[in-house]
Amino acid sequence: MALTQMQIIQSLGEAMSWLERELNWGVPVTELRHLTGRIGELYAALITNGRMATEVNQAGYDVVSSLGERISVKTTGRIHSSGSISFNPNTLDRVDRIIILRVNTDEMQIETLLDLPLNDAEAMMRVTTSGNKVISIAKLFNPQPDRSKLLYIKEVEWENYKIKELENGTIEVYLSGEIVSPSKPYLREIAKNLGVSVLNSNGNPYNTRQLGSILIKELIN
């Protein structure tokens, strides 16, 4: 049975928490490909109002959008623009749309590197000596979180700042009406002025999501 949108949101939040826990234990993100892959598929299903592929290891695609598009989802945890994303040419005929995502482990948020119909994405691909088709990450590396179809669930104001939380947990900070990035330095400045600690009980710094959530609760109260 397909997951509901609420179940997708809940599963995405749990998977992000699991990823953060593994990272805090010192596990490199490159060793967590199965988890980042699952996070990417859940996120793609969320932003397309779609559903996960019904078959386990469905050949070619991972998500079906609300419009019936078969979407191949690729997710990377790479910080730098080196490397490439590989596709199996034997199953691309089963795909309508390609979404490439990056899990930003500094901000603990998901960024969209590419979201294109198959034909447009294929124009960016080259064929390797092994016969696979690849897209260079360097061509994609202007990552921005895809927020166009996500709802804001919480919003608070403090002086000239506004802090917003999206339904996927992403925190946005606005200063004088303009979004600022990265968010963490501004959140830390707000926390300093409010007398809120930026460290957890273990003495480790909160990430952007955690600190943003804490400040939202502080300002609501």
PDB file of C-alpha atoms in Angstrom:
ATOM      1  CA  MET A   1       0.000   0.000   0.000  1.00  0.00           C
ATOM      2  CA  ALA A   2       1.357   3.425  -0.944  1.00  0.00           C
ATOM      3  CA  LEU A   3       2.422   5.814   1.802  1.00  0.00           C
ATOM      4  CA  THR A   4       0.181   8.813   2.404  1.00  0.00           C
ATOM      5  CA  GLN A   5       1.678  12.299   2.221  1.00  0.00           C
ATOM      6  CA  MET A   6       1.602  12.506   6.026  1.00  0.00           C
ATOM      7  CA  GLN A   7       3.429   9.172   6.287  1.00  0.00           C
ATOM      8  CA  ILE A   8       5.983  10.385   3.745  1.00  0.00           C
ATOM      9  CA  ILE A   9       6.611  13.522   5.838  1.00  0.00           C
ATOM     10  CA  GLN A  10       6.955  11.467   9.013  1.00  0.00           C
ATOM     11  CA  SER A  11       9.252   8.928   7.347  1.00  0.00           C
ATOM     12  CA  LEU A  12      11.404  11.714   5.911  1.00  0.00           C
ATOM     13  CA  GLY A  13      11.802  13.317   9.336  1.00  0.00           C
ATOM     14  CA  GLU A  14      12.728   9.986  10.919  1.00  0.00           C
ATOM     15  CA  ALA A  15      15.232   9.200   8.157  1.00  0.00           C
ATOM     16  CA  MET A  16      16.882  12.626   8.545  1.00  0.00           C
ATOM     17  CA  SER A  17      17.153  12.065  12.321  1.00  0.00           C
ATOM     18  CA  TRP A  18      18.684   8.642  11.716  1.00  0.00           C
ATOM     19  CA  LEU A  19      21.188  10.160   9.273  1.00  0.00           C
ATOM     20  CA  GLU A  20      22.146  12.870  11.755  1.00  0.00           C
ATOM     21  CA  ARG A  21      22.657  10.300  14.498  1.00  0.00           C
ATOM     22  CA  GLU A  22      24.954   8.209  12.293  1.00  0.00           C
ATOM     23  CA  LEU A  23      26.941  11.316  11.297  1.00  0.00           C
ATOM     24  CA  ASN A  24      27.345  12.305  14.960  1.00  0.00           C
ATOM     25  CA  TRP A  25      28.758   8.824  15.588  1.00  0.00           C
ATOM     26  CA  GLY A  26      31.424   9.575  13.011  1.00  0.00           C
ATOM     27  CA  VAL A  27      30.075   7.530  10.109  1.00  0.00           C
ATOM     28  CA  PRO A  28      31.034   9.210   6.795  1.00  0.00           C
ATOM     29  CA  VAL A  29      28.073  10.198   4.628  1.00  0.00           C
ATOM     30  CA  THR A  30      29.658   8.199   1.805  1.00  0.00           C
ATOM     31  CA  GLU A  31      28.977   5.057   3.866  1.00  0.00           C
ATOM     32  CA  LEU A  32      25.297   5.936   4.250  1.00  0.00           C
ATOM     33  CA  ARG A  33      24.245   5.772   0.603  1.00  0.00           C
ATOM     34  CA  HIS A  34      21.253   3.524   1.295  1.00  0.00           C
ATOM     35  CA  LEU A  35      19.940   6.023   3.844  1.00  0.00           C
ATOM     36  CA  THR A  36      20.576   9.120   1.729  1.00  0.00           C
ATOM     37  CA  GLY A  37      18.967   7.334  -1.213  1.00  0.00           C
ATOM     38  CA  ARG A  38      15.837   6.665   0.824  1.00  0.00           C
ATOM     39  CA  ILE A  39      15.776  10.280   1.998  1.00  0.00           C
ATOM     40  CA  GLY A  40      15.965  11.470  -1.607  1.00  0.00           C
ATOM     41  CA  GLU A  41      13.117   9.239  -2.729  1.00  0.00           C
ATOM     42  CA  LEU A  42      10.886  10.354   0.145  1.00  0.00           C
ATOM     43  CA  TYR A  43      11.671  14.001  -0.560  1.00  0.00           C
ATOM     44  CA  ALA A  44      10.941  13.608  -4.264  1.00  0.00           C
ATOM     45  CA  ALA A  45       7.612  11.944  -3.465  1.00  0.00           C
ATOM     46  CA  LEU A  46       6.820  14.836  -1.125  1.00  0.00           C
ATOM     47  CA  ILE A  47       7.577  17.705  -3.521  1.00  0.00           C
ATOM     48  CA  THR A  48       5.780  16.017  -6.439  1.00  0.00           C
ATOM     49  CA  ASN A  49       2.783  15.041  -4.299  1.00  0.00           C
ATOM     50  CA  GLY A  50       3.528  11.552  -5.559  1.00  0.00           C
ATOM     51  CA  ARG A  51       4.112   8.050  -4.279  1.00  0.00           C
ATOM     52  CA  MET A  52       6.997   5.655  -4.010  1.00  0.00           C
ATOM     53  CA  ALA A  53       7.424   3.029  -6.733  1.00  0.00           C
ATOM     54  CA  THR A  54       5.267   0.023  -5.913  1.00  0.00           C
ATOM     55  CA  GLU A  55       7.935  -2.606  -6.692  1.00  0.00           C
ATOM     56  CA  VAL A  56      11.032  -3.166  -4.562  1.00  0.00           C
ATOM     57  CA  ASN A  57      14.095  -2.128  -6.637  1.00  0.00           C
ATOM     58  CA  GLN A  58      11.791  -0.922  -9.383  1.00  0.00           C
ATOM     59  CA  ALA A  59      13.847  -0.805 -12.593  1.00  0.00           C
ATOM     60  CA  GLY A  60      14.401   2.693 -13.948  1.00  0.00           C
ATOM     61  CA  TYR A  61      12.339   4.865 -11.626  1.00  0.00           C
ATOM     62  CA  ASP A  62      11.755   5.403  -7.910  1.00  0.00           C
ATOM     63  CA  VAL A  63       8.759   7.732  -7.598  1.00  0.00           C
ATOM     64  CA  VAL A  64       5.548   8.350  -9.530  1.00  0.00           C
ATOM     65  CA  SER A  65       4.341  11.964  -9.354  1.00  0.00           C
ATOM     66  CA  SER A  66       0.735  13.050  -8.963  1.00  0.00           C
ATOM     67  CA  LEU A  67       0.757  13.651 -12.744  1.00  0.00           C
ATOM     68  CA  GLY A  68       1.840  10.073 -13.427  1.00  0.00           C
ATOM     69  CA  GLU A  69       5.459  10.941 -14.266  1.00  0.00           C
ATOM     70  CA  ARG A  70       7.926   8.144 -13.582  1.00  0.00           C
ATOM     71  CA  ILE A  71      10.836   9.799 -11.782  1.00  0.00           C
ATOM     72  CA  SER A  72      14.384   8.532 -11.418  1.00  0.00           C
ATOM     73  CA  VAL A  73      15.755   9.988  -8.180  1.00  0.00           C
ATOM     74  CA  LYS A  74      19.486  10.233  -7.506  1.00  0.00           C
ATOM     75  CA  THR A  75      20.833  11.530  -4.199  1.00  0.00           C
ATOM     76  CA  THR A  76      24.379  12.508  -3.275  1.00  0.00           C
ATOM     77  CA  GLY A  77      26.043  13.619  -0.067  1.00  0.00           C
ATOM     78  CA  ARG A  78      29.028  15.149  -1.858  1.00  0.00           C
ATOM     79  CA  ILE A  79      30.159  18.522  -0.567  1.00  0.00           C
ATOM     80  CA  HIS A  80      32.309  19.368  -3.582  1.00  0.00           C
ATOM     81  CA  SER A  81      31.501  19.487  -7.278  1.00  0.00           C
ATOM     82  CA  SER A  82      33.703  16.567  -8.258  1.00  0.00           C
ATOM     83  CA  GLY A  83      32.301  13.266  -9.516  1.00  0.00           C
ATOM     84  CA  SER A  84      29.245  12.388 -11.534  1.00  0.00           C
ATOM     85  CA  ILE A  85      25.779  10.840 -11.309  1.00  0.00           C
ATOM     86  CA  SER A  86      25.376   7.594 -13.245  1.00  0.00           C
ATOM     87  CA  PHE A  87      22.316   6.221 -15.059  1.00  0.00           C
ATOM     88  CA  ASN A  88      21.658   2.823 -16.592  1.00  0.00           C
ATOM     89  CA  PRO A  89      20.883   3.435 -20.297  1.00  0.00           C
ATOM     90  CA  ASN A  90      18.935   0.159 -20.481  1.00  0.00           C
ATOM     91  CA  THR A  91      16.189   1.469 -18.167  1.00  0.00           C
ATOM     92  CA  LEU A  92      16.032   5.163 -19.088  1.00  0.00           C
ATOM     93  CA  ASP A  93      13.188   4.447 -21.518  1.00  0.00           C
ATOM     94  CA  ARG A  94      11.026   3.774 -18.449  1.00  0.00           C
ATOM     95  CA  VAL A  95      11.675   7.246 -17.029  1.00  0.00           C
ATOM     96  CA  ASP A  96       9.840  10.533 -17.683  1.00  0.00           C
ATOM     97  CA  ARG A  97      11.666  12.859 -15.307  1.00  0.00           C
ATOM     98  CA  ILE A  98      14.977  12.997 -13.469  1.00  0.00           C
ATOM     99  CA  ILE A  99      15.542  14.585 -10.062  1.00  0.00           C
ATOM    100  CA  ILE A 100      19.024  14.835  -8.558  1.00  0.00           C
ATOM    101  CA  LEU A 101      19.262  15.859  -4.909  1.00  0.00           C
ATOM    102  CA  ARG A 102      22.028  16.613  -2.435  1.00  0.00           C
ATOM    103  CA  VAL A 103      21.802  16.050   1.314  1.00  0.00           C
ATOM    104  CA  ASN A 104      23.581  19.049   2.825  1.00  0.00           C
ATOM    105  CA  THR A 105      24.931  17.578   6.067  1.00  0.00           C
ATOM    106  CA  ASP A 106      26.113  20.985   7.328  1.00  0.00           C
ATOM    107  CA  GLU A 107      22.628  22.468   7.238  1.00  0.00           C
ATOM    108  CA  MET A 108      20.859  19.081   7.452  1.00  0.00           C
ATOM    109  CA  GLN A 109      18.616  19.964   4.558  1.00  0.00           C
ATOM    110  CA  ILE A 110      17.919  18.648   1.078  1.00  0.00           C
ATOM    111  CA  GLU A 111      18.940  20.625  -1.996  1.00  0.00           C
ATOM    112  CA  THR A 112      17.730  20.162  -5.553  1.00  0.00           C
ATOM    113  CA  LEU A 113      20.582  19.991  -8.057  1.00  0.00           C
ATOM    114  CA  LEU A 114      18.459  19.022 -11.079  1.00  0.00           C
ATOM    115  CA  ASP A 115      14.778  18.557 -11.867  1.00  0.00           C
ATOM    116  CA  LEU A 116      14.149  18.098 -15.588  1.00  0.00           C
ATOM    117  CA  PRO A 117      12.167  15.993 -18.070  1.00  0.00           C
ATOM    118  CA  LEU A 118      14.187  13.035 -19.326  1.00  0.00           C
ATOM    119  CA  ASN A 119      14.930  14.543 -22.756  1.00  0.00           C
ATOM    120  CA  ASP A 120      16.380  17.726 -21.242  1.00  0.00           C
ATOM    121  CA  ALA A 121      18.411  15.755 -18.699  1.00  0.00           C
ATOM    122  CA  GLU A 122      19.772  13.425 -21.378  1.00  0.00           C
ATOM    123  CA  ALA A 123      21.135  16.442 -23.247  1.00  0.00           C
ATOM    124  CA  MET A 124      23.450  16.980 -20.250  1.00  0.00           C
ATOM    125  CA  MET A 125      24.711  13.387 -20.180  1.00  0.00           C
ATOM    126  CA  ARG A 126      27.805  11.796 -21.655  1.00  0.00           C
ATOM    127  CA  VAL A 127      28.463   8.109 -22.259  1.00  0.00           C
ATOM    128  CA  THR A 128      31.309   6.445 -20.353  1.00  0.00           C
ATOM    129  CA  THR A 129      33.565   3.694 -21.658  1.00  0.00           C
ATOM    130  CA  SER A 130      31.464   1.193 -19.682  1.00  0.00           C
ATOM    131  CA  GLY A 131      28.330   2.326 -21.531  1.00  0.00           C
ATOM    132  CA  ASN A 132      26.646   4.135 -18.652  1.00  0.00           C
ATOM    133  CA  LYS A 133      25.297   7.647 -19.064  1.00  0.00           C
ATOM    134  CA  VAL A 134      26.513  10.211 -16.535  1.00  0.00           C
ATOM    135  CA  ILE A 135      25.910  13.825 -15.571  1.00  0.00           C
ATOM    136  CA  SER A 136      28.856  15.699 -14.101  1.00  0.00           C
ATOM    137  CA  ILE A 137      28.062  17.142 -10.675  1.00  0.00           C
ATOM    138  CA  ALA A 138      30.042  20.236 -11.668  1.00  0.00           C
ATOM    139  CA  LYS A 139      27.257  21.044 -14.156  1.00  0.00           C
ATOM    140  CA  LEU A 140      24.717  20.983 -11.356  1.00  0.00           C
ATOM    141  CA  PHE A 141      26.527  22.646  -8.526  1.00  0.00           C
ATOM    142  CA  ASN A 142      24.385  25.667  -7.838  1.00  0.00           C
ATOM    143  CA  PRO A 143      22.242  23.896  -5.257  1.00  0.00           C
ATOM    144  CA  GLN A 144      19.138  25.481  -3.808  1.00  0.00           C
ATOM    145  CA  PRO A 145      16.526  23.801  -1.640  1.00  0.00           C
ATOM    146  CA  ASP A 146      13.348  23.195  -3.632  1.00  0.00           C
ATOM    147  CA  ARG A 147      10.715  24.870  -1.503  1.00  0.00           C
ATOM    148  CA  SER A 148       8.183  25.728  -4.197  1.00  0.00           C
ATOM    149  CA  LYS A 149       5.708  23.038  -3.164  1.00  0.00           C
ATOM    150  CA  LEU A 150       6.398  22.891   0.571  1.00  0.00           C
ATOM    151  CA  LEU A 151       4.231  24.560   3.190  1.00  0.00           C
ATOM    152  CA  TYR A 152       5.370  26.718   6.081  1.00  0.00           C
ATOM    153  CA  ILE A 153       4.194  25.221   9.358  1.00  0.00           C
ATOM    154  CA  LYS A 154       5.699  27.704  11.850  1.00  0.00           C
ATOM    155  CA  GLU A 155       6.785  31.311  11.681  1.00  0.00           C
ATOM    156  CA  VAL A 156       8.080  33.754  14.312  1.00  0.00           C
ATOM    157  CA  GLU A 157       9.551  37.249  14.310  1.00  0.00           C
ATOM    158  CA  TRP A 158      12.271  38.864  16.395  1.00  0.00           C
ATOM    159  CA  GLU A 159      13.338  42.441  15.710  1.00  0.00           C
ATOM    160  CA  ASN A 160      14.187  42.561  11.974  1.00  0.00           C
ATOM    161  CA  TYR A 161      14.368  38.780  11.702  1.00  0.00           C
ATOM    162  CA  LYS A 162      11.782  36.232  10.698  1.00  0.00           C
ATOM    163  CA  ILE A 163      12.329  32.490  11.214  1.00  0.00           C
ATOM    164  CA  LYS A 164      10.227  30.012   9.234  1.00  0.00           C
ATOM    165  CA  GLU A 165      10.013  26.226   9.426  1.00  0.00           C
ATOM    166  CA  LEU A 166       8.883  24.228   6.384  1.00  0.00           C
ATOM    167  CA  GLU A 167       6.973  20.971   6.564  1.00  0.00           C
ATOM    168  CA  ASN A 168      10.134  18.982   5.789  1.00  0.00           C
ATOM    169  CA  GLY A 169      11.932  20.585   8.762  1.00  0.00           C
ATOM    170  CA  THR A 170      14.033  23.060   6.765  1.00  0.00           C
ATOM    171  CA  ILE A 171      14.648  26.350   8.566  1.00  0.00           C
ATOM    172  CA  GLU A 172      14.655  29.658   6.690  1.00  0.00           C
ATOM    173  CA  VAL A 173      15.825  32.980   8.128  1.00  0.00           C
ATOM    174  CA  TYR A 174      14.798  36.357   6.737  1.00  0.00           C
ATOM    175  CA  LEU A 175      16.435  39.669   7.598  1.00  0.00           C
ATOM    176  CA  SER A 176      14.459  42.794   6.741  1.00  0.00           C
ATOM    177  CA  GLY A 177      12.293  40.705   4.424  1.00  0.00           C
ATOM    178  CA  GLU A 178      15.171  39.093   2.488  1.00  0.00           C
ATOM    179  CA  ILE A 179      16.147  35.437   2.894  1.00  0.00           C
ATOM    180  CA  VAL A 180      19.701  34.983   4.205  1.00  0.00           C
ATOM    181  CA  SER A 181      21.951  31.964   3.711  1.00  0.00           C
ATOM    182  CA  PRO A 182      23.514  30.094   5.346  1.00  0.00           C
ATOM    183  CA  SER A 183      21.004  30.336   8.150  1.00  0.00           C
ATOM    184  CA  LYS A 184      23.125  29.103  11.042  1.00  0.00           C
ATOM    185  CA  PRO A 185      25.219  32.282  11.723  1.00  0.00           C
ATOM    186  CA  TYR A 186      22.050  34.364  11.948  1.00  0.00           C
ATOM    187  CA  LEU A 187      20.358  31.811  14.202  1.00  0.00           C
ATOM    188  CA  ARG A 188      23.404  31.832  16.478  1.00  0.00           C
ATOM    189  CA  GLU A 189      23.281  35.630  16.645  1.00  0.00           C
ATOM    190  CA  ILE A 190      19.593  35.544  17.583  1.00  0.00           C
ATOM    191  CA  ALA A 191      20.293  32.846  20.185  1.00  0.00           C
ATOM    192  CA  LYS A 192      23.072  34.969  21.700  1.00  0.00           C
ATOM    193  CA  ASN A 193      20.735  37.929  22.080  1.00  0.00           C
ATOM    194  CA  LEU A 194      18.002  35.767  23.590  1.00  0.00           C
ATOM    195  CA  GLY A 195      20.378  34.000  25.965  1.00  0.00           C
ATOM    196  CA  VAL A 196      19.693  30.623  24.351  1.00  0.00           C
ATOM    197  CA  SER A 197      22.519  28.075  24.331  1.00  0.00           C
ATOM    198  CA  VAL A 198      23.739  26.901  20.949  1.00  0.00           C
ATOM    199  CA  LEU A 199      25.084  23.659  22.485  1.00  0.00           C
ATOM    200  CA  ASN A 200      23.186  20.497  23.360  1.00  0.00           C
ATOM    201  CA  SER A 201      23.531  18.549  26.622  1.00  0.00           C
ATOM    202  CA  ASN A 202      26.613  16.777  25.273  1.00  0.00           C
ATOM    203  CA  GLY A 203      28.341  20.056  24.505  1.00  0.00           C
ATOM    204  CA  ASN A 204      27.952  19.700  20.744  1.00  0.00           C
ATOM    205  CA  PRO A 205      26.614  22.568  18.598  1.00  0.00           C
ATOM    206  CA  TYR A 206      23.001  22.297  17.463  1.00  0.00           C
ATOM    207  CA  ASN A 207      22.569  21.991  13.714  1.00  0.00           C
ATOM    208  CA  THR A 208      20.473  24.493  11.788  1.00  0.00           C
ATOM    209  CA  ARG A 209      17.212  22.573  12.133  1.00  0.00           C
ATOM    210  CA  GLN A 210      17.638  21.970  15.850  1.00  0.00           C
ATOM    211  CA  LEU A 211      18.627  25.530  16.674  1.00  0.00           C
ATOM    212  CA  GLY A 212      15.900  26.982  14.490  1.00  0.00           C
ATOM    213  CA  SER A 213      13.266  24.779  16.140  1.00  0.00           C
ATOM    214  CA  ILE A 214      14.490  25.762  19.612  1.00  0.00           C
ATOM    215  CA  LEU A 215      14.379  29.470  18.781  1.00  0.00           C
ATOM    216  CA  ILE A 216      10.900  29.171  17.288  1.00  0.00           C
ATOM    217  CA  LYS A 217       9.657  27.515  20.495  1.00  0.00           C
ATOM    218  CA  GLU A 218      11.423  30.172  22.598  1.00  0.00           C
ATOM    219  CA  LEU A 219       9.847  33.029  20.670  1.00  0.00           C
ATOM    220  CA  ILE A 220       6.392  31.440  20.599  1.00  0.00           C
ATOM    221  CA  ASN A 221       6.493  31.108  24.378  1.00  0.00           C
TER     222      ASN A 221
END
